Short mmCIF file of C-alpha atoms and ligand atoms in Angstrom, two decimals:
data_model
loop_
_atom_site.label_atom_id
_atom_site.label_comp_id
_atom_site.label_asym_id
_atom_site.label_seq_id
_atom_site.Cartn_x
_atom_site.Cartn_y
_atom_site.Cartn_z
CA UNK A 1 120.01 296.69 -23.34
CA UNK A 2 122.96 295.30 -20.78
CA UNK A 3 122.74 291.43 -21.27
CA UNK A 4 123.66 291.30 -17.50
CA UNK A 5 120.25 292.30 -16.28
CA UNK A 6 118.00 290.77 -19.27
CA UNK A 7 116.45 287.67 -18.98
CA UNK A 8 115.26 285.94 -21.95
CA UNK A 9 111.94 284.37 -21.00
CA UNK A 10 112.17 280.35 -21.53
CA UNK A 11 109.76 278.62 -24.29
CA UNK A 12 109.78 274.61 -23.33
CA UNK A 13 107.93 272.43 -25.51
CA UNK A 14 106.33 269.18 -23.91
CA UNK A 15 106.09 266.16 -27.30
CA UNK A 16 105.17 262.89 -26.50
CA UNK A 17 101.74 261.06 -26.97
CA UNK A 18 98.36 261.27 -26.02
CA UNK A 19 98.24 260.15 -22.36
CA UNK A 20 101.80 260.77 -21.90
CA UNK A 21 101.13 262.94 -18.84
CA UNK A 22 102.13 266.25 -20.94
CA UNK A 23 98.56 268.46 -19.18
CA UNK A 24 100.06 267.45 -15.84
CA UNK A 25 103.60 267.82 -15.73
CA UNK A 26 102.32 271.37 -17.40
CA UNK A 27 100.70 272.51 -15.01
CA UNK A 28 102.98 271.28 -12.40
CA UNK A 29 105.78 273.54 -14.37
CA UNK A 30 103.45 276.19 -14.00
CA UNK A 31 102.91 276.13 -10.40
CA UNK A 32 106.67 275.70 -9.72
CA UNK A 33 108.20 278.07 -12.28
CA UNK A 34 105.52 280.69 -12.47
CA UNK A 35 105.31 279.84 -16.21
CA UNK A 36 102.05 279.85 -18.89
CA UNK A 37 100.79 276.60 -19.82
CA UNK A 38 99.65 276.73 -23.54
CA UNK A 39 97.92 274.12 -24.69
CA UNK A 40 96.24 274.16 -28.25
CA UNK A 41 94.18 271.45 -27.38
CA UNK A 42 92.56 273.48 -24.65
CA UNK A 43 92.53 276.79 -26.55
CA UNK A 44 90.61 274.39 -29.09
CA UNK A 45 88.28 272.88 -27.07
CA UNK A 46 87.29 276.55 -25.63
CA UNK A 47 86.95 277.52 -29.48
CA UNK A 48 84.18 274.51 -29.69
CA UNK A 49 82.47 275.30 -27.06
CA UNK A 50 82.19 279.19 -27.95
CA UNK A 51 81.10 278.17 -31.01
CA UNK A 52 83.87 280.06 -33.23
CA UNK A 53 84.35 279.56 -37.08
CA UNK A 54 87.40 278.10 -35.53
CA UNK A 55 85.71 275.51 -33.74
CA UNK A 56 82.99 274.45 -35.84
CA UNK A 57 85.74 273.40 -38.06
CA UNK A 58 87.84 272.04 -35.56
CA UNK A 59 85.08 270.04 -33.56
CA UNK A 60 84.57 266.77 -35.55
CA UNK A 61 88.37 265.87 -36.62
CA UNK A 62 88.83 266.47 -32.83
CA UNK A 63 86.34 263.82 -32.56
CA UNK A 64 87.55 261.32 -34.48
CA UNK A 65 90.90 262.20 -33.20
CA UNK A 66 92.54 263.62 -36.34
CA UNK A 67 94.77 266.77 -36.11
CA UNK A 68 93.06 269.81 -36.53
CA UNK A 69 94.84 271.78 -39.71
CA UNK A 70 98.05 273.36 -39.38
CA UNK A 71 96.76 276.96 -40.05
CA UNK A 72 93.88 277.08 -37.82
CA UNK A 73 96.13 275.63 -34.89
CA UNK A 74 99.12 278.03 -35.73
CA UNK A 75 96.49 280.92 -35.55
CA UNK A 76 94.82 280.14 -32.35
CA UNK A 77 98.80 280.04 -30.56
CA UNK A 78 99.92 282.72 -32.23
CA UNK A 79 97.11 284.83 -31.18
CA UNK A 80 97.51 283.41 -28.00
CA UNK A 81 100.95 283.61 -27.24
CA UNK A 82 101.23 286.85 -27.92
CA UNK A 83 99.23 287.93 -25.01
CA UNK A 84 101.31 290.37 -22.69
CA UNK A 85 101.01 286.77 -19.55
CA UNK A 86 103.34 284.51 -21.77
CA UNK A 87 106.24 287.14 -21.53
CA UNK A 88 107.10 285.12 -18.47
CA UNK A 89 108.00 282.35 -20.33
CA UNK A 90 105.85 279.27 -21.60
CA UNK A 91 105.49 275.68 -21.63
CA UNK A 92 103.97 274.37 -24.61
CA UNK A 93 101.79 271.16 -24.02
CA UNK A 94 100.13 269.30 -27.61
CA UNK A 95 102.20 272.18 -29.76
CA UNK A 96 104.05 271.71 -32.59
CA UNK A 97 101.99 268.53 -33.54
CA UNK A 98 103.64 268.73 -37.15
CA UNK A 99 106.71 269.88 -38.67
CA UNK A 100 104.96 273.02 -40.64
CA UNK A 101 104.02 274.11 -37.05
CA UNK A 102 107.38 273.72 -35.29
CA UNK A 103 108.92 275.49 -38.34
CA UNK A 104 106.03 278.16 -37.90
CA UNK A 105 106.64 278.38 -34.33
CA UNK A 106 110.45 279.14 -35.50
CA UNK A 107 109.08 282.13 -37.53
CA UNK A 108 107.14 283.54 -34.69
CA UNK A 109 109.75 283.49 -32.08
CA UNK A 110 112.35 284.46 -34.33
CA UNK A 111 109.82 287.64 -35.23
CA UNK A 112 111.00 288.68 -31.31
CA UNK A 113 114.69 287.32 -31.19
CA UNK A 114 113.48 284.43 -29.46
CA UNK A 115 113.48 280.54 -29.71
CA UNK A 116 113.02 277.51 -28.42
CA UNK A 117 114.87 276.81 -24.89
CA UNK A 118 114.28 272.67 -24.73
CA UNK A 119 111.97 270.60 -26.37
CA UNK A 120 111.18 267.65 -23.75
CA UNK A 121 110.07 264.26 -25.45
CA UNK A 122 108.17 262.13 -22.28
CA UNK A 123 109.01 258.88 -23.62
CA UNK A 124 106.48 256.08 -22.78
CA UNK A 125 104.96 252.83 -24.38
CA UNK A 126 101.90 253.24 -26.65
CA UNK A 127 100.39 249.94 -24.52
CA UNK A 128 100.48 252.58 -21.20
CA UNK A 129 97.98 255.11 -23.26
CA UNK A 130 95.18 253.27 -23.33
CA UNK A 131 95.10 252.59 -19.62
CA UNK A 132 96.09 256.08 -18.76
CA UNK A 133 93.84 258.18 -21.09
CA UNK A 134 90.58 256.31 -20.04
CA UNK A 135 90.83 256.49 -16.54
CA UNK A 136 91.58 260.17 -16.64
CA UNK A 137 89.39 263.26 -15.53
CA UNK A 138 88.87 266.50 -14.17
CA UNK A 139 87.93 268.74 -11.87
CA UNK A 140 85.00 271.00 -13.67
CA UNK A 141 86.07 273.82 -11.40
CA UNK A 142 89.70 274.58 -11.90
CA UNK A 143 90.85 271.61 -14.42
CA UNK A 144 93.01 269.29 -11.99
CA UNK A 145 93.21 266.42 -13.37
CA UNK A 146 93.06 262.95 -11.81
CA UNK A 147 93.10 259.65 -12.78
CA UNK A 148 90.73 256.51 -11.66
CA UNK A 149 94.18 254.29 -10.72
CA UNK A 150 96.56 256.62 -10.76
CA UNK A 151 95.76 259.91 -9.11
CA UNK A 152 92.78 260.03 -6.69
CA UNK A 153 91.67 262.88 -4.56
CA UNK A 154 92.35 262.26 -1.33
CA UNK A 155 88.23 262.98 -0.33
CA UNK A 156 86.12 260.85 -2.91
CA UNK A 157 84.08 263.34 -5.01
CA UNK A 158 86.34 266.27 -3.65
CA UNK A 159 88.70 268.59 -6.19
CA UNK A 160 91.92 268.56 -3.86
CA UNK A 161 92.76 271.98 -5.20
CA UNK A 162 89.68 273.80 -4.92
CA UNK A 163 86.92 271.96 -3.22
CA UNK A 164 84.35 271.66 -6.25
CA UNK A 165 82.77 268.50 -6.48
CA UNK A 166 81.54 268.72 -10.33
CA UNK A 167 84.34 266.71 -12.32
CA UNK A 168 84.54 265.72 -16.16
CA UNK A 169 85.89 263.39 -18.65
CA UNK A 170 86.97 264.39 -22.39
CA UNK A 171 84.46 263.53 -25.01
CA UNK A 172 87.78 261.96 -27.03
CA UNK A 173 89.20 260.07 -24.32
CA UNK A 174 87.63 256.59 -25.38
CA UNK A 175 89.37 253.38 -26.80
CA UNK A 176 88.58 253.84 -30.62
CA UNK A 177 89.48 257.24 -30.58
CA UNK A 178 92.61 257.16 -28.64
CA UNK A 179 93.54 254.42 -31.58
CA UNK A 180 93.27 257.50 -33.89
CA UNK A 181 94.79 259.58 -31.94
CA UNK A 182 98.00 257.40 -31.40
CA UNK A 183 98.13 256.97 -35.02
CA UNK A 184 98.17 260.59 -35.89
CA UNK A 185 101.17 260.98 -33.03
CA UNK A 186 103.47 258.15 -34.32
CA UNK A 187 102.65 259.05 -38.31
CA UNK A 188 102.62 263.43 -37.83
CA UNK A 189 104.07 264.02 -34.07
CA UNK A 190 107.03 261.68 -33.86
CA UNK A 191 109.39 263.31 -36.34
CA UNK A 192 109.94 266.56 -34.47
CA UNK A 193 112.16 264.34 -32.35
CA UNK A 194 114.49 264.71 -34.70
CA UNK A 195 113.83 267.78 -35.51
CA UNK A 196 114.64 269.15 -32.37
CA UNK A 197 117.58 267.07 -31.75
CA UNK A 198 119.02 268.63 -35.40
CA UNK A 199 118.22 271.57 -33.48
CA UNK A 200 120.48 270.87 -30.46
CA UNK A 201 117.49 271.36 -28.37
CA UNK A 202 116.20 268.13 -27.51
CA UNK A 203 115.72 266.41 -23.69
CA UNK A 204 113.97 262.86 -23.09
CA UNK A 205 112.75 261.97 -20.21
CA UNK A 206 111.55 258.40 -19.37
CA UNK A 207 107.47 259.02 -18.74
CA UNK A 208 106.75 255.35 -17.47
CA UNK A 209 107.35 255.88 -13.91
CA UNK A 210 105.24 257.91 -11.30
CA UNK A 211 103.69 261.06 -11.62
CA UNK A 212 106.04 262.78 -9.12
CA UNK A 213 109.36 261.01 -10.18
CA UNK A 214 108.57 262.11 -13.76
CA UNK A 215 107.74 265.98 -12.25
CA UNK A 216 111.57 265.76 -10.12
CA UNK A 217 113.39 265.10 -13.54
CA UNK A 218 111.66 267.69 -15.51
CA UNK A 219 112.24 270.07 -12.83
CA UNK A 220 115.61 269.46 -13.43
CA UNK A 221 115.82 269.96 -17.47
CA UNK A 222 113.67 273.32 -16.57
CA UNK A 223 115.61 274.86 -13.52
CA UNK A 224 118.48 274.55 -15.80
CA UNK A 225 116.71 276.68 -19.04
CA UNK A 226 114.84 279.32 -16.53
CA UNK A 227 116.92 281.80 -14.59
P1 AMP B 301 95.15 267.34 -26.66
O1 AMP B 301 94.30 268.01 -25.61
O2 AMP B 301 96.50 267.97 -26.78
O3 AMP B 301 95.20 265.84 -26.51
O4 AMP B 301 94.43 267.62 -28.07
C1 AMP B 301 93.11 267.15 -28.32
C2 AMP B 301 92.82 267.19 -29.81
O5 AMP B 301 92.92 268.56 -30.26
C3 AMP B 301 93.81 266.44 -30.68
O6 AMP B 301 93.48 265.05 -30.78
C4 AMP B 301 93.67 267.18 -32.00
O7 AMP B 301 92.47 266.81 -32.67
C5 AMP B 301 93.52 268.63 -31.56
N1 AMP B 301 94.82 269.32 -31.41
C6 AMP B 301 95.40 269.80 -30.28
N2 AMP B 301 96.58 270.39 -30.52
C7 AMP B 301 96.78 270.26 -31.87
C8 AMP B 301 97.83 270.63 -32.74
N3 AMP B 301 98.94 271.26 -32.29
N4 AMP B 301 97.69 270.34 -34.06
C9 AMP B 301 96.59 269.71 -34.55
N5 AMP B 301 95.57 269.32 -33.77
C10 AMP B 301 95.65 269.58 -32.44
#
């Protein structure tokens, strides 16, 4: 193939904690880039609520916000990614969680000469989570999110997006669980800082700030990996 006229597509990885605003910068990528949000966490949650072997196991360790086990994870995005929409390019939100999935993620896009473009750590303080996580929700419709402080729609009751008025909050997004939850990031997530940085891959962007500030600099990281 000439190189001149092939673009790779880009494969951005969001890490950072539960809370760390890795669902909405996502989707904002999306929107702006024409890129595939993946996120297992979603992918999961559909497999609980269509009741697959998949997520019957999966259901309670989501619940008590433990990671779900590497190869039932690495299954559902492998399966997933390998549907023909991700040859645009993804963004990876809540994936690798562990190093046996980054290193499996490796595999998979070596299998296709391709790998990872950036891996973009949103770098916040773990005493921000709580706050963040349980105000959030969203819309039942088409899965804005908002948040109670934070992110409002500008008609009470009223999806901005697309005008449903049904909204929802995550059965895991509650104080004792987000505990868990930060636990399992710090002790199983963490470490793939490093590995990415060994990897030569590694952005961080300071997540404390607002939503939009936060969106400009990641705009910036990605306008530089997608052509
Ligand atoms: P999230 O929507 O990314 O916050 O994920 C919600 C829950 O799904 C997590 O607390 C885990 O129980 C599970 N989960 C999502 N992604 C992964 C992953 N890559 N590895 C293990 N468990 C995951």
């Amino acid at each position: 193939m000439d190189a001149a006229t092939t673009t790779t597509p880009a494969v951005l990885i969001l890490l950072g904690p539960p809370g760390a605003g890795k669902g909405t910068q996502a989707r904002m990528l999306e929107d702006k880039f024409g890129l595939v949000q993946l996120s297992t966490g979603d992918l999961l949650r559909d497999a609980v609520a269509a009741g697959t072997e998949a997520g019957k196991a999966a259901k309670a360790v989501m619940e008590a916000g433990d990671l779900v086990s590497d190869g039932i994870v690495i299954a559902i995005l492998r399966d997933r990614i390998a549907e023909p929409d991700c040859a645009k390019g993804v963004i990876l939100d809540g994936f690798p969680r562990t190093t046996v999935q980054a290193e499996a993620l490796d595999g998979l896009l070596a299998a296709t000469d391709q790998k990872v473009s950036a891996a973009i750590s949103l770098e916040v303080e773990d005493a921000e989570m709580v706050t963040r996580i349980s105000g959030r929700y969203t819309c039942a419709g088409c899965g804005e999110g908002y948040h109670d402080v934070y992110k409002t729609p500008a008609v009470e009751g009223v999806c901005d997006k697309c005008g449903n008025t049904e909204f929802k909050r995550r059965a895991d997004d509650n104080a004792e669980t987000v505990a868990s939850r930060l636990k399992a990031y710090h002790a199983q997530t963490a470490p793939l800082i490093d590995y990415y940085q060994n990897h030569g891959v590694l952005k961080r962007v300071d997540a404390m700030g607002k939503i939009n500030d936060i969106a400009g600099d990641l705009e910036g990281i990605v306008g530089e990996v997608v052509s």
